[in-house]
């Protein structure tokens, strides 16, 4: 089954404790991206990747890091989480950036205390 | 940056009523996508419109792309509780930016 998976689905952590949210897709997609979703603000892009070893900042990259060492994986790293990073996070992928369907993962709900 | 504005932000209607939500911009788009997001899930693509003036139908949902390709609308006929969700528009080019969405609630 074609899908985007994220782990964990739910996470409660404390300020400053490094965490990684994994994202994996099995569709051989070139393009992958991370979003955060907050009430009233919609989906805002954090980082995106056009292909392996190619990443770039989205609209809200501060406090986040990403890597794309393999085509299928695109982890989101919070080196020192803060309460303002409490949010719902989505990973998405598409075959290329040209009008193709964005396939989203199920989301990761993060609470930073 | 091409800003997508969606309206209304929230819409609550009774089952059987019709509704329309809008996605507008001051920029011209080569194409536009509509997604629906149900609670606890990621957005799912409903349709892509490409040609100015294009109308696409998906069962009770009708999507229209403005003639000037600066705006789009989604019309739902005889809404059902299963239509409840957050409706998002996206210009699928460049740095992807979604509109803030319209939350639709259809009550029985």
mmCIF file with all atom_site columns, C-alpha atoms in Angstrom:
data_model
loop_
_atom_site.group_PDB
_atom_site.id
_atom_site.type_symbol
_atom_site.label_atom_id
_atom_site.label_alt_id
_atom_site.label_comp_id
_atom_site.label_asym_id
_atom_site.label_entity_id
_atom_site.label_seq_id
_atom_site.pdbx_PDB_ins_code
_atom_site.Cartn_x
_atom_site.Cartn_y
_atom_site.Cartn_z
_atom_site.occupancy
_atom_site.B_iso_or_equiv
_atom_site.pdbx_formal_charge
_atom_site.auth_seq_id
_atom_site.auth_comp_id
_atom_site.auth_asym_id
_atom_site.auth_atom_id
_atom_site.pdbx_PDB_model_num
ATOM 1   C CA . UNK A 1 1   ? 0.000   0.000  0.000   1.00 0.00 ? 1   UNK A CA 1
ATOM 2   C CA . UNK A 1 2   ? 1.325   3.427  -0.999  1.00 0.00 ? 2   UNK A CA 1
ATOM 3   C CA . UNK A 1 3   ? 1.703   5.505  2.103   1.00 0.00 ? 3   UNK A CA 1
ATOM 4   C CA . UNK A 1 4   ? 3.574   8.070  4.152   1.00 0.00 ? 4   UNK A CA 1
ATOM 5   C CA . UNK A 1 5   ? 4.291   6.988  7.700   1.00 0.00 ? 5   UNK A CA 1
ATOM 6   C CA . UNK A 1 6   ? 5.241   9.143  10.663  1.00 0.00 ? 6   UNK A CA 1
ATOM 7   C CA . UNK A 1 7   ? 6.468   8.195  14.088  1.00 0.00 ? 7   UNK A CA 1
ATOM 8   C CA . UNK A 1 8   ? 5.622   8.791  16.787  1.00 0.00 ? 8   UNK A CA 1
ATOM 9   C CA . UNK A 1 9   ? 1.989   9.774  16.419  1.00 0.00 ? 9   UNK A CA 1
ATOM 10  C CA . UNK A 1 10  ? 1.900   11.430 19.810  1.00 0.00 ? 10  UNK A CA 1
ATOM 11  C CA . UNK A 1 11  ? 4.747   12.831 21.853  1.00 0.00 ? 11  UNK A CA 1
ATOM 12  C CA . UNK A 1 12  ? 4.984   14.719 25.126  1.00 0.00 ? 12  UNK A CA 1
ATOM 13  C CA . UNK A 1 13  ? 8.390   16.101 25.978  1.00 0.00 ? 13  UNK A CA 1
ATOM 14  C CA . UNK A 1 14  ? 10.056  18.813 28.002  1.00 0.00 ? 14  UNK A CA 1
ATOM 15  C CA . UNK A 1 15  ? 11.783  21.986 26.926  1.00 0.00 ? 15  UNK A CA 1
ATOM 16  C CA . UNK A 1 16  ? 15.290  21.417 25.633  1.00 0.00 ? 16  UNK A CA 1
ATOM 17  C CA . UNK A 1 17  ? 15.149  17.658 25.173  1.00 0.00 ? 17  UNK A CA 1
ATOM 18  C CA . UNK A 1 18  ? 16.171  16.822 21.614  1.00 0.00 ? 18  UNK A CA 1
ATOM 19  C CA . UNK A 1 19  ? 13.684  14.816 19.605  1.00 0.00 ? 19  UNK A CA 1
ATOM 20  C CA . UNK A 1 20  ? 13.291  13.391 16.126  1.00 0.00 ? 20  UNK A CA 1
ATOM 21  C CA . UNK A 1 21  ? 10.082  12.720 14.245  1.00 0.00 ? 21  UNK A CA 1
ATOM 22  C CA . UNK A 1 22  ? 10.560  10.212 11.475  1.00 0.00 ? 22  UNK A CA 1
ATOM 23  C CA . UNK A 1 23  ? 8.873   10.270 8.079   1.00 0.00 ? 23  UNK A CA 1
ATOM 24  C CA . UNK A 1 24  ? 9.059   7.563  5.462   1.00 0.00 ? 24  UNK A CA 1
ATOM 25  C CA . UNK A 1 25  ? 7.363   7.094  2.090   1.00 0.00 ? 25  UNK A CA 1
ATOM 26  C CA . UNK A 1 26  ? 7.235   3.987  -0.096  1.00 0.00 ? 26  UNK A CA 1
ATOM 27  C CA . UNK A 1 27  ? 6.268   5.663  -3.388  1.00 0.00 ? 27  UNK A CA 1
ATOM 28  C CA . UNK A 1 28  ? 9.778   6.575  -4.599  1.00 0.00 ? 28  UNK A CA 1
ATOM 29  C CA . UNK A 1 29  ? 8.832   10.257 -4.444  1.00 0.00 ? 29  UNK A CA 1
ATOM 30  C CA . UNK A 1 30  ? 11.457  12.922 -5.023  1.00 0.00 ? 30  UNK A CA 1
ATOM 31  C CA . UNK A 1 31  ? 9.737   15.728 -3.145  1.00 0.00 ? 31  UNK A CA 1
ATOM 32  C CA . UNK A 1 32  ? 9.147   15.626 0.612   1.00 0.00 ? 32  UNK A CA 1
ATOM 33  C CA . UNK A 1 33  ? 8.161   18.321 3.057   1.00 0.00 ? 33  UNK A CA 1
ATOM 34  C CA . UNK A 1 34  ? 7.219   19.041 6.649   1.00 0.00 ? 34  UNK A CA 1
ATOM 35  C CA . UNK A 1 35  ? 4.348   21.204 7.855   1.00 0.00 ? 35  UNK A CA 1
ATOM 36  C CA . UNK A 1 36  ? 3.048   22.342 11.165  1.00 0.00 ? 36  UNK A CA 1
ATOM 37  C CA . UNK A 1 37  ? -0.630  23.016 11.690  1.00 0.00 ? 37  UNK A CA 1
ATOM 38  C CA . UNK A 1 38  ? -1.896  25.424 14.309  1.00 0.00 ? 38  UNK A CA 1
ATOM 39  C CA . UNK A 1 39  ? -5.459  26.652 14.888  1.00 0.00 ? 39  UNK A CA 1
ATOM 40  C CA . UNK A 1 40  ? -6.284  29.610 12.672  1.00 0.00 ? 40  UNK A CA 1
ATOM 41  C CA . UNK A 1 41  ? -2.923  29.486 10.888  1.00 0.00 ? 41  UNK A CA 1
ATOM 42  C CA . UNK A 1 42  ? -3.446  26.546 8.575   1.00 0.00 ? 42  UNK A CA 1
ATOM 43  C CA . UNK A 1 43  ? -0.590  24.416 7.296   1.00 0.00 ? 43  UNK A CA 1
ATOM 44  C CA . UNK A 1 44  ? 2.754   26.161 7.264   1.00 0.00 ? 44  UNK A CA 1
ATOM 45  C CA . UNK A 1 45  ? 5.733   24.616 5.548   1.00 0.00 ? 45  UNK A CA 1
ATOM 46  C CA . UNK A 1 46  ? 8.799   24.084 7.735   1.00 0.00 ? 46  UNK A CA 1
ATOM 47  C CA . UNK A 1 47  ? 11.318  22.503 5.345   1.00 0.00 ? 47  UNK A CA 1
ATOM 48  C CA . UNK A 1 48  ? 11.214  20.750 2.034   1.00 0.00 ? 48  UNK A CA 1
ATOM 49  C CA . UNK A 1 49  ? 13.473  18.523 -0.010  1.00 0.00 ? 49  UNK A CA 1
ATOM 50  C CA . UNK A 1 50  ? 13.561  18.228 -3.786  1.00 0.00 ? 50  UNK A CA 1
ATOM 51  C CA . UNK A 1 51  ? 15.696  15.088 -3.697  1.00 0.00 ? 51  UNK A CA 1
ATOM 52  C CA . UNK A 1 52  ? 18.397  13.285 -1.741  1.00 0.00 ? 52  UNK A CA 1
ATOM 53  C CA . UNK A 1 53  ? 20.821  15.708 -0.077  1.00 0.00 ? 53  UNK A CA 1
ATOM 54  C CA . UNK A 1 54  ? 18.782  18.704 -1.297  1.00 0.00 ? 54  UNK A CA 1
ATOM 55  C CA . UNK A 1 55  ? 16.835  20.540 1.387   1.00 0.00 ? 55  UNK A CA 1
ATOM 56  C CA . UNK A 1 56  ? 15.578  24.094 1.768   1.00 0.00 ? 56  UNK A CA 1
ATOM 57  C CA . UNK A 1 57  ? 13.732  26.263 4.248   1.00 0.00 ? 57  UNK A CA 1
ATOM 58  C CA . UNK A 1 58  ? 10.015  26.742 4.118   1.00 0.00 ? 58  UNK A CA 1
ATOM 59  C CA . UNK A 1 59  ? 8.099   29.543 5.789   1.00 0.00 ? 59  UNK A CA 1
ATOM 60  C CA . UNK A 1 60  ? 8.770   28.631 9.445   1.00 0.00 ? 60  UNK A CA 1
ATOM 61  C CA . UNK A 1 61  ? 12.156  26.850 9.693   1.00 0.00 ? 61  UNK A CA 1
ATOM 62  C CA . UNK A 1 62  ? 13.408  28.370 12.966  1.00 0.00 ? 62  UNK A CA 1
ATOM 63  C CA . UNK A 1 63  ? 14.107  25.752 15.610  1.00 0.00 ? 63  UNK A CA 1
ATOM 64  C CA . UNK A 1 64  ? 13.971  22.802 13.207  1.00 0.00 ? 64  UNK A CA 1
ATOM 65  C CA . UNK A 1 65  ? 16.458  20.749 11.232  1.00 0.00 ? 65  UNK A CA 1
ATOM 66  C CA . UNK A 1 66  ? 15.989  18.117 8.549   1.00 0.00 ? 66  UNK A CA 1
ATOM 67  C CA . UNK A 1 67  ? 18.109  15.696 6.572   1.00 0.00 ? 67  UNK A CA 1
ATOM 68  C CA . UNK A 1 68  ? 17.567  13.679 3.405   1.00 0.00 ? 68  UNK A CA 1
ATOM 69  C CA . UNK A 1 69  ? 20.173  10.955 3.248   1.00 0.00 ? 69  UNK A CA 1
ATOM 70  C CA . UNK A 1 70  ? 17.872  8.462  1.587   1.00 0.00 ? 70  UNK A CA 1
ATOM 71  C CA . UNK A 1 71  ? 15.062  9.062  -0.853  1.00 0.00 ? 71  UNK A CA 1
ATOM 72  C CA . UNK A 1 72  ? 12.408  7.451  1.301   1.00 0.00 ? 72  UNK A CA 1
ATOM 73  C CA . UNK A 1 73  ? 13.202  9.130  4.643   1.00 0.00 ? 73  UNK A CA 1
ATOM 74  C CA . UNK A 1 74  ? 12.936  12.740 5.756   1.00 0.00 ? 74  UNK A CA 1
ATOM 75  C CA . UNK A 1 75  ? 13.274  13.111 9.535   1.00 0.00 ? 75  UNK A CA 1
ATOM 76  C CA . UNK A 1 76  ? 12.399  16.311 11.377  1.00 0.00 ? 76  UNK A CA 1
ATOM 77  C CA . UNK A 1 77  ? 14.738  17.194 14.225  1.00 0.00 ? 77  UNK A CA 1
ATOM 78  C CA . UNK A 1 78  ? 14.031  19.553 17.096  1.00 0.00 ? 78  UNK A CA 1
ATOM 79  C CA . UNK A 1 79  ? 17.412  20.131 18.739  1.00 0.00 ? 79  UNK A CA 1
ATOM 80  C CA . UNK A 1 80  ? 16.045  22.096 21.691  1.00 0.00 ? 80  UNK A CA 1
ATOM 81  C CA . UNK A 1 81  ? 12.251  22.066 21.687  1.00 0.00 ? 81  UNK A CA 1
ATOM 82  C CA . UNK A 1 82  ? 10.341  24.959 23.187  1.00 0.00 ? 82  UNK A CA 1
ATOM 83  C CA . UNK A 1 83  ? 6.659   25.279 24.144  1.00 0.00 ? 83  UNK A CA 1
ATOM 84  C CA . UNK A 1 84  ? 5.930   27.346 21.008  1.00 0.00 ? 84  UNK A CA 1
ATOM 85  C CA . UNK A 1 85  ? 6.740   24.249 18.970  1.00 0.00 ? 85  UNK A CA 1
ATOM 86  C CA . UNK A 1 86  ? 3.728   22.479 20.435  1.00 0.00 ? 86  UNK A CA 1
ATOM 87  C CA . UNK A 1 87  ? 1.755   21.689 17.328  1.00 0.00 ? 87  UNK A CA 1
ATOM 88  C CA . UNK A 1 88  ? 0.436   19.071 14.923  1.00 0.00 ? 88  UNK A CA 1
ATOM 89  C CA . UNK A 1 89  ? 3.092   18.083 12.407  1.00 0.00 ? 89  UNK A CA 1
ATOM 90  C CA . UNK A 1 90  ? 2.578   16.552 8.976   1.00 0.00 ? 90  UNK A CA 1
ATOM 91  C CA . UNK A 1 91  ? 5.016   15.054 6.533   1.00 0.00 ? 91  UNK A CA 1
ATOM 92  C CA . UNK A 1 92  ? 4.093   14.967 2.847   1.00 0.00 ? 92  UNK A CA 1
ATOM 93  C CA . UNK A 1 93  ? 5.565   13.643 -0.372  1.00 0.00 ? 93  UNK A CA 1
ATOM 94  C CA . UNK A 1 94  ? 4.922   13.915 -4.095  1.00 0.00 ? 94  UNK A CA 1
ATOM 95  C CA . UNK A 1 95  ? 6.514   12.535 -7.226  1.00 0.00 ? 95  UNK A CA 1
ATOM 96  C CA . UNK A 1 96  ? 7.890   15.942 -8.187  1.00 0.00 ? 96  UNK A CA 1
ATOM 97  C CA . UNK A 1 97  ? 7.047   19.555 -7.584  1.00 0.00 ? 97  UNK A CA 1
ATOM 98  C CA . UNK A 1 98  ? 4.867   20.291 -10.531 1.00 0.00 ? 98  UNK A CA 1
ATOM 99  C CA . UNK A 1 99  ? 1.215   20.019 -9.731  1.00 0.00 ? 99  UNK A CA 1
ATOM 100 C CA . UNK A 1 100 ? 1.321   16.493 -8.447  1.00 0.00 ? 100 UNK A CA 1
ATOM 101 C CA . UNK A 1 101 ? -0.727  15.173 -5.548  1.00 0.00 ? 101 UNK A CA 1
ATOM 102 C CA . UNK A 1 102 ? 0.715   15.769 -2.112  1.00 0.00 ? 102 UNK A CA 1
ATOM 103 C CA . UNK A 1 103 ? 0.429   12.607 -0.016  1.00 0.00 ? 103 UNK A CA 1
ATOM 104 C CA . UNK A 1 104 ? 0.302   13.305 3.691   1.00 0.00 ? 104 UNK A CA 1
ATOM 105 C CA . UNK A 1 105 ? 1.245   11.198 6.667   1.00 0.00 ? 105 UNK A CA 1
ATOM 106 C CA . UNK A 1 106 ? -1.184  10.726 9.568   1.00 0.00 ? 106 UNK A CA 1
ATOM 107 C CA . UNK A 1 107 ? 0.349   13.508 11.662  1.00 0.00 ? 107 UNK A CA 1
ATOM 108 C CA . UNK A 1 108 ? 2.365   13.759 14.866  1.00 0.00 ? 108 UNK A CA 1
ATOM 109 C CA . UNK A 1 109 ? 0.893   15.650 17.774  1.00 0.00 ? 109 UNK A CA 1
ATOM 110 C CA . UNK A 1 110 ? 3.670   17.178 19.843  1.00 0.00 ? 110 UNK A CA 1
ATOM 111 C CA . UNK A 1 111 ? 3.340   18.781 23.261  1.00 0.00 ? 111 UNK A CA 1
ATOM 112 C CA . UNK A 1 112 ? 6.382   20.552 24.682  1.00 0.00 ? 112 UNK A CA 1
ATOM 113 C CA . UNK A 1 113 ? 6.121   21.335 28.389  1.00 0.00 ? 113 UNK A CA 1
ATOM 114 C CA . UNK B 2 1   ? 5.056   34.748 -2.248  1.00 0.00 ? 1   UNK B CA 1
ATOM 115 C CA . UNK B 2 2   ? 1.589   33.970 -3.546  1.00 0.00 ? 2   UNK B CA 1
ATOM 116 C CA . UNK B 2 3   ? -0.912  34.325 -0.736  1.00 0.00 ? 3   UNK B CA 1
ATOM 117 C CA . UNK B 2 4   ? -4.039  32.222 -0.817  1.00 0.00 ? 4   UNK B CA 1
ATOM 118 C CA . UNK B 2 5   ? -6.998  33.580 1.116   1.00 0.00 ? 5   UNK B CA 1
ATOM 119 C CA . UNK B 2 6   ? -9.853  31.296 1.981   1.00 0.00 ? 6   UNK B CA 1
ATOM 120 C CA . UNK B 2 7   ? -13.326 32.311 3.076   1.00 0.00 ? 7   UNK B CA 1
ATOM 121 C CA . UNK B 2 8   ? -15.266 31.879 5.159   1.00 0.00 ? 8   UNK B CA 1
ATOM 122 C CA . UNK B 2 9   ? -13.055 30.589 7.957   1.00 0.00 ? 9   UNK B CA 1
ATOM 123 C CA . UNK B 2 10  ? -15.897 28.572 9.460   1.00 0.00 ? 10  UNK B CA 1
ATOM 124 C CA . UNK B 2 11  ? -19.215 27.322 8.142   1.00 0.00 ? 11  UNK B CA 1
ATOM 125 C CA . UNK B 2 12  ? -21.834 25.400 10.072  1.00 0.00 ? 12  UNK B CA 1
ATOM 126 C CA . UNK B 2 13  ? -24.874 24.135 8.193   1.00 0.00 ? 13  UNK B CA 1
ATOM 127 C CA . UNK B 2 14  ? -27.628 21.559 8.449   1.00 0.00 ? 14  UNK B CA 1
ATOM 128 C CA . UNK B 2 15  ? -27.671 18.385 6.433   1.00 0.00 ? 15  UNK B CA 1
ATOM 129 C CA . UNK B 2 16  ? -29.247 18.974 3.030   1.00 0.00 ? 16  UNK B CA 1
ATOM 130 C CA . UNK B 2 17  ? -28.180 22.599 2.694   1.00 0.00 ? 17  UNK B CA 1
ATOM 131 C CA . UNK B 2 18  ? -25.784 23.891 0.061   1.00 0.00 ? 18  UNK B CA 1
ATOM 132 C CA . UNK B 2 19  ? -22.537 25.690 0.722   1.00 0.00 ? 19  UNK B CA 1
ATOM 133 C CA . UNK B 2 20  ? -19.758 27.432 -1.140  1.00 0.00 ? 20  UNK B CA 1
ATOM 134 C CA . UNK B 2 21  ? -16.209 28.118 -0.012  1.00 0.00 ? 21  UNK B CA 1
ATOM 135 C CA . UNK B 2 22  ? -13.720 30.337 -1.767  1.00 0.00 ? 22  UNK B CA 1
ATOM 136 C CA . UNK B 2 23  ? -10.003 30.526 -2.432  1.00 0.00 ? 23  UNK B CA 1
ATOM 137 C CA . UNK B 2 24  ? -8.690  33.847 -3.709  1.00 0.00 ? 24  UNK B CA 1
ATOM 138 C CA . UNK B 2 25  ? -5.410  35.475 -4.573  1.00 0.00 ? 25  UNK B CA 1
ATOM 139 C CA . UNK B 2 26  ? -4.061  38.555 -6.301  1.00 0.00 ? 26  UNK B CA 1
ATOM 140 C CA . UNK B 2 27  ? -1.716  36.314 -8.296  1.00 0.00 ? 27  UNK B CA 1
ATOM 141 C CA . UNK B 2 28  ? -2.385  34.157 -11.336 1.00 0.00 ? 28  UNK B CA 1
ATOM 142 C CA . UNK B 2 29  ? -1.992  30.430 -10.803 1.00 0.00 ? 29  UNK B CA 1
ATOM 143 C CA . UNK B 2 30  ? -1.052  27.768 -13.284 1.00 0.00 ? 30  UNK B CA 1
ATOM 144 C CA . UNK B 2 31  ? -3.175  25.316 -11.312 1.00 0.00 ? 31  UNK B CA 1
ATOM 145 C CA . UNK B 2 32  ? -4.916  24.945 -7.983  1.00 0.00 ? 32  UNK B CA 1
ATOM 146 C CA . UNK B 2 33  ? -5.658  21.986 -5.776  1.00 0.00 ? 33  UNK B CA 1
ATOM 147 C CA . UNK B 2 34  ? -8.372  21.395 -3.176  1.00 0.00 ? 34  UNK B CA 1
ATOM 148 C CA . UNK B 2 35  ? -7.799  19.091 -0.226  1.00 0.00 ? 35  UNK B CA 1
ATOM 149 C CA . UNK B 2 36  ? -10.079 17.916 2.562   1.00 0.00 ? 36  UNK B CA 1
ATOM 150 C CA . UNK B 2 37  ? -8.756  17.142 6.010   1.00 0.00 ? 37  UNK B CA 1
ATOM 151 C CA . UNK B 2 38  ? -10.820 15.115 8.429   1.00 0.00 ? 38  UNK B CA 1
ATOM 152 C CA . UNK B 2 39  ? -10.190 15.238 12.174  1.00 0.00 ? 39  UNK B CA 1
ATOM 153 C CA . UNK B 2 40  ? -7.054  13.366 13.185  1.00 0.00 ? 40  UNK B CA 1
ATOM 154 C CA . UNK B 2 41  ? -5.892  12.766 9.630   1.00 0.00 ? 41  UNK B CA 1
ATOM 155 C CA . UNK B 2 42  ? -3.726  14.355 6.980   1.00 0.00 ? 42  UNK B CA 1
ATOM 156 C CA . UNK B 2 43  ? -5.233  16.276 4.050   1.00 0.00 ? 43  UNK B CA 1
ATOM 157 C CA . UNK B 2 44  ? -6.375  14.278 1.040   1.00 0.00 ? 44  UNK B CA 1
ATOM 158 C CA . UNK B 2 45  ? -6.523  15.616 -2.497  1.00 0.00 ? 45  UNK B CA 1
ATOM 159 C CA . UNK B 2 46  ? -10.010 16.175 -3.910  1.00 0.00 ? 46  UNK B CA 1
ATOM 160 C CA . UNK B 2 47  ? -9.255  17.800 -7.255  1.00 0.00 ? 47  UNK B CA 1
ATOM 161 C CA . UNK B 2 48  ? -6.772  19.734 -9.372  1.00 0.00 ? 48  UNK B CA 1
ATOM 162 C CA . UNK B 2 49  ? -8.012  22.512 -11.666 1.00 0.00 ? 49  UNK B CA 1
ATOM 163 C CA . UNK B 2 50  ? -5.754  23.735 -14.410 1.00 0.00 ? 50  UNK B CA 1
ATOM 164 C CA . UNK B 2 51  ? -7.652  25.721 -17.051 1.00 0.00 ? 51  UNK B CA 1
ATOM 165 C CA . UNK B 2 52  ? -9.252  29.126 -16.486 1.00 0.00 ? 52  UNK B CA 1
ATOM 166 C CA . UNK B 2 53  ? -13.029 28.700 -16.293 1.00 0.00 ? 53  UNK B CA 1
ATOM 167 C CA . UNK B 2 54  ? -12.717 24.971 -15.700 1.00 0.00 ? 54  UNK B CA 1
ATOM 168 C CA . UNK B 2 55  ? -15.483 23.232 -13.772 1.00 0.00 ? 55  UNK B CA 1
ATOM 169 C CA . UNK B 2 56  ? -14.966 19.797 -12.250 1.00 0.00 ? 56  UNK B CA 1
ATOM 170 C CA . UNK B 2 57  ? -17.536 17.707 -10.441 1.00 0.00 ? 57  UNK B CA 1
ATOM 171 C CA . UNK B 2 58  ? -16.933 15.054 -7.825  1.00 0.00 ? 58  UNK B CA 1
ATOM 172 C CA . UNK B 2 59  ? -20.326 13.624 -6.864  1.00 0.00 ? 59  UNK B CA 1
ATOM 173 C CA . UNK B 2 60  ? -22.000 16.485 -4.933  1.00 0.00 ? 60  UNK B CA 1
ATOM 174 C CA . UNK B 2 61  ? -18.885 18.681 -5.003  1.00 0.00 ? 61  UNK B CA 1
ATOM 175 C CA . UNK B 2 62  ? -18.390 21.196 -7.808  1.00 0.00 ? 62  UNK B CA 1
ATOM 176 C CA . UNK B 2 63  ? -15.055 22.949 -8.237  1.00 0.00 ? 63  UNK B CA 1
ATOM 177 C CA . UNK B 2 64  ? -14.556 26.001 -10.381 1.00 0.00 ? 64  UNK B CA 1
ATOM 178 C CA . UNK B 2 65  ? -11.374 27.773 -11.450 1.00 0.00 ? 65  UNK B CA 1
ATOM 179 C CA . UNK B 2 66  ? -11.842 31.458 -12.203 1.00 0.00 ? 66  UNK B CA 1
ATOM 180 C CA . UNK B 2 67  ? -11.442 32.679 -15.764 1.00 0.00 ? 67  UNK B CA 1
ATOM 181 C CA . UNK B 2 68  ? -8.413  34.726 -14.752 1.00 0.00 ? 68  UNK B CA 1
ATOM 182 C CA . UNK B 2 69  ? -6.984  31.819 -12.728 1.00 0.00 ? 69  UNK B CA 1
ATOM 183 C CA . UNK B 2 70  ? -6.791  33.960 -9.589  1.00 0.00 ? 70  UNK B CA 1
ATOM 184 C CA . UNK B 2 71  ? -9.606  32.338 -7.664  1.00 0.00 ? 71  UNK B CA 1
ATOM 185 C CA . UNK B 2 72  ? -11.449 29.106 -7.162  1.00 0.00 ? 72  UNK B CA 1
ATOM 186 C CA . UNK B 2 73  ? -14.612 27.945 -5.459  1.00 0.00 ? 73  UNK B CA 1
ATOM 187 C CA . UNK B 2 74  ? -15.934 24.711 -4.055  1.00 0.00 ? 74  UNK B CA 1
ATOM 188 C CA . UNK B 2 75  ? -19.691 24.200 -3.965  1.00 0.00 ? 75  UNK B CA 1
ATOM 189 C CA . UNK B 2 76  ? -21.298 21.334 -2.076  1.00 0.00 ? 76  UNK B CA 1
ATOM 190 C CA . UNK B 2 77  ? -24.862 20.435 -2.929  1.00 0.00 ? 77  UNK B CA 1
ATOM 191 C CA . UNK B 2 78  ? -27.099 18.833 -0.303  1.00 0.00 ? 78  UNK B CA 1
ATOM 192 C CA . UNK B 2 79  ? -24.324 18.587 2.262   1.00 0.00 ? 79  UNK B CA 1
ATOM 193 C CA . UNK B 2 80  ? -24.068 15.475 4.419   1.00 0.00 ? 80  UNK B CA 1
ATOM 194 C CA . UNK B 2 81  ? -22.363 14.930 7.786   1.00 0.00 ? 81  UNK B CA 1
ATOM 195 C CA . UNK B 2 82  ? -19.597 13.070 5.937   1.00 0.00 ? 82  UNK B CA 1
ATOM 196 C CA . UNK B 2 83  ? -18.660 16.365 4.246   1.00 0.00 ? 83  UNK B CA 1
ATOM 197 C CA . UNK B 2 84  ? -17.511 17.733 7.601   1.00 0.00 ? 84  UNK B CA 1
ATOM 198 C CA . UNK B 2 85  ? -13.854 18.675 7.489   1.00 0.00 ? 85  UNK B CA 1
ATOM 199 C CA . UNK B 2 86  ? -11.282 21.347 6.818   1.00 0.00 ? 86  UNK B CA 1
ATOM 200 C CA . UNK B 2 87  ? -11.146 22.350 3.155   1.00 0.00 ? 87  UNK B CA 1
ATOM 201 C CA . UNK B 2 88  ? -7.794  23.643 1.985   1.00 0.00 ? 88  UNK B CA 1
ATOM 202 C CA . UNK B 2 89  ? -6.605  25.090 -1.296  1.00 0.00 ? 89  UNK B CA 1
ATOM 203 C CA . UNK B 2 90  ? -3.023  24.831 -2.535  1.00 0.00 ? 90  UNK B CA 1
ATOM 204 C CA . UNK B 2 91  ? -1.037  26.175 -5.419  1.00 0.00 ? 91  UNK B CA 1
ATOM 205 C CA . UNK B 2 92  ? 1.150   23.127 -6.183  1.00 0.00 ? 92  UNK B CA 1
ATOM 206 C CA . UNK B 2 93  ? 4.192   24.933 -7.544  1.00 0.00 ? 93  UNK B CA 1
ATOM 207 C CA . UNK B 2 94  ? 7.330   26.388 -6.030  1.00 0.00 ? 94  UNK B CA 1
ATOM 208 C CA . UNK B 2 95  ? 7.336   26.814 -2.279  1.00 0.00 ? 95  UNK B CA 1
ATOM 209 C CA . UNK B 2 96  ? 4.051   25.135 -1.413  1.00 0.00 ? 96  UNK B CA 1
ATOM 210 C CA . UNK B 2 97  ? 1.628   27.342 0.481   1.00 0.00 ? 97  UNK B CA 1
ATOM 211 C CA . UNK B 2 98  ? -1.791  26.346 1.606   1.00 0.00 ? 98  UNK B CA 1
ATOM 212 C CA . UNK B 2 99  ? -4.667  28.654 2.354   1.00 0.00 ? 99  UNK B CA 1
ATOM 213 C CA . UNK B 2 100 ? -5.675  28.766 6.026   1.00 0.00 ? 100 UNK B CA 1
ATOM 214 C CA . UNK B 2 101 ? -8.694  26.617 5.237   1.00 0.00 ? 101 UNK B CA 1
ATOM 215 C CA . UNK B 2 102 ? -12.438 26.644 5.751   1.00 0.00 ? 102 UNK B CA 1
ATOM 216 C CA . UNK B 2 103 ? -13.778 24.486 8.555   1.00 0.00 ? 103 UNK B CA 1
ATOM 217 C CA . UNK B 2 104 ? -17.105 23.002 7.472   1.00 0.00 ? 104 UNK B CA 1
ATOM 218 C CA . UNK B 2 105 ? -19.436 21.362 9.979   1.00 0.00 ? 105 UNK B CA 1
ATOM 219 C CA . UNK B 2 106 ? -22.541 19.609 8.709   1.00 0.00 ? 106 UNK B CA 1
ATOM 220 C CA . UNK B 2 107 ? -24.977 18.585 11.405  1.00 0.00 ? 107 UNK B CA 1
ATOM 221 C CA . UNK B 2 108 ? -27.709 15.951 10.943  1.00 0.00 ? 108 UNK B CA 1
#
